[in-house]
CSV table of C-alpha atoms in Angstrom, one decimal:
chain,number,residue,atom,x,y,z
Y,149,MET,CA,-12.1,-21.3,-20.2
Y,150,TYR,CA,-8.6,-22.5,-19.3
Y,151,SER,CA,-8.1,-26.3,-19.1
Y,152,ARG,CA,-5.6,-27.6,-16.5
Y,153,ARG,CA,-5.5,-31.3,-17.5
Y,154,LEU,CA,-2.1,-31.5,-19.0
Y,155,GLY,CA,-0.4,-34.2,-17.0
Y,156,PRO,CA,2.6,-33.7,-14.7
Y,157,ALA,CA,2.5,-30.7,-12.3
Y,158,GLU,CA,5.2,-28.5,-13.9
Y,159,PRO,CA,3.6,-28.3,-17.4
Y,160,ALA,CA,0.2,-27.5,-15.8
Y,161,ILE,CA,1.7,-24.6,-13.8
Y,162,GLU,CA,3.6,-23.3,-16.9
Y,163,ALA,CA,0.5,-23.5,-19.1
Y,164,TYR,CA,-1.5,-21.6,-16.5
Y,165,LEU,CA,1.2,-18.9,-16.3
Y,166,ALA,CA,1.3,-18.7,-20.1
Y,167,ALA,CA,-2.4,-18.1,-20.1
Y,168,ILE,CA,-1.9,-15.2,-17.7
Y,169,ALA,CA,1.2,-13.9,-19.5
Y,170,ALA,CA,-0.9,-13.7,-22.8
Y,171,ARG,CA,-3.1,-11.1,-21.0
Y,172,LEU,CA,-0.4,-9.0,-19.3
Y,173,ILE,CA,0.4,-5.8,-21.1
Y,174,GLY,CA,3.2,-3.6,-19.9
Y,175,PRO,CA,7.0,-3.6,-19.4
Y,176,ARG,CA,8.7,-6.9,-20.0
Y,177,ARG,CA,10.6,-6.8,-16.7
Y,178,THR,CA,7.5,-6.1,-14.7
Y,179,ARG,CA,5.6,-8.9,-16.4
Y,180,ALA,CA,8.4,-11.3,-15.7
Y,181,ALA,CA,8.5,-10.3,-12.0
Y,182,ILE,CA,4.7,-10.9,-11.8
Y,183,LEU,CA,5.0,-14.3,-13.4
Y,184,ASP,CA,7.9,-15.3,-11.1
Y,185,GLU,CA,5.9,-14.2,-8.1
Y,186,LEU,CA,2.9,-16.2,-9.3
Y,187,ARG,CA,5.0,-19.3,-10.1
Y,188,ASP,CA,6.5,-19.2,-6.6
Y,189,GLY,CA,3.1,-18.9,-5.0
Y,190,LEU,CA,1.7,-21.8,-7.1
Y,191,HIS,CA,4.6,-24.0,-6.1
Y,192,THR,CA,4.2,-23.1,-2.4
Y,193,ALA,CA,0.5,-23.7,-2.5
Y,194,ALA,CA,0.9,-27.0,-4.3
Y,195,ALA,CA,3.6,-28.1,-1.8
Y,196,ALA,CA,1.2,-27.3,1.0
Y,197,HIS,CA,-1.4,-29.5,-0.6
Y,198,ASP,CA,1.1,-32.3,-1.1
Y,199,THR,CA,1.7,-32.4,2.7
Y,200,GLN,CA,-2.0,-33.0,3.1
Y,201,GLY,CA,-1.8,-36.2,1.2
Y,202,MET,CA,-2.9,-35.0,-2.3
Y,203,THR,CA,-1.3,-36.4,-5.4
Y,204,PRO,CA,1.0,-33.9,-7.2
Y,205,ASP,CA,-1.5,-33.4,-10.0
Y,206,ALA,CA,-4.4,-32.8,-7.5
Y,207,SER,CA,-2.2,-30.5,-5.5
Y,208,VAL,CA,-1.4,-28.3,-8.6
Y,209,ASP,CA,-5.1,-28.4,-9.7
Y,210,THR,CA,-6.2,-27.2,-6.3
Y,211,ALA,CA,-3.5,-24.4,-6.2
Y,212,ILE,CA,-4.6,-23.2,-9.6
Y,213,ASP,CA,-8.2,-23.3,-8.6
Y,214,GLU,CA,-7.3,-21.2,-5.6
Y,215,PHE,CA,-5.5,-18.6,-7.7
Y,216,GLY,CA,-8.4,-18.3,-10.1
Y,217,GLU,CA,-9.1,-17.9,-13.8
Y,218,PRO,CA,-6.1,-16.4,-15.8
Y,219,ALA,CA,-8.1,-13.4,-17.0
Y,220,ILE,CA,-9.1,-12.5,-13.5
Y,221,VAL,CA,-5.5,-12.9,-12.2
Y,222,ALA,CA,-4.1,-10.8,-15.0
Y,223,ASP,CA,-6.7,-8.1,-14.4
Y,224,ALA,CA,-5.6,-7.9,-10.8
Y,225,PHE,CA,-2.1,-6.8,-12.0
Y,226,ALA,CA,-3.3,-4.2,-14.5
Y,227,ASP,CA,-2.7,-1.2,-12.1
Y,228,GLU,CA,0.9,-2.4,-11.4
Y,229,LEU,CA,1.6,-2.8,-15.1
Y,230,ALA,CA,0.1,0.6,-15.9
Y,231,THR,CA,2.3,2.2,-13.3
Y,232,GLY,CA,5.4,0.5,-14.7
Y,233,GLN,CA,4.5,1.6,-18.2
Y,234,ALA,CA,3.9,5.2,-17.1
Y,235,ARG,CA,7.2,5.3,-15.3
Y,236,ARG,CA,9.0,3.9,-18.4
Y,237,ILE,CA,7.4,6.5,-20.7
Y,238,GLY,CA,8.2,9.3,-18.2
Y,239,LEU,CA,11.9,8.2,-18.2
Y,240,ALA,CA,11.9,8.2,-22.0
Y,241,TYR,CA,11.0,11.9,-22.0
């Protein structure tokens, strides 16, 4: 199981994204785009929780909890990555 207790908000988000990245298989550019999208979503969610009076760490923890376990999140992108990989192979031929 992934542990979020790393201190300041940014390292917690990056550690969470690293746990997801380790499970993403496919074209580098597609993986990077997925991680950028997730990073943006996490920052947006954490900022929304900040406005509700949560501490920065609690805001990030809540946002990460809402996104879910890294393995589940990575699995959600499997089809997108497979399509990107197939497109890349097709272009190679």
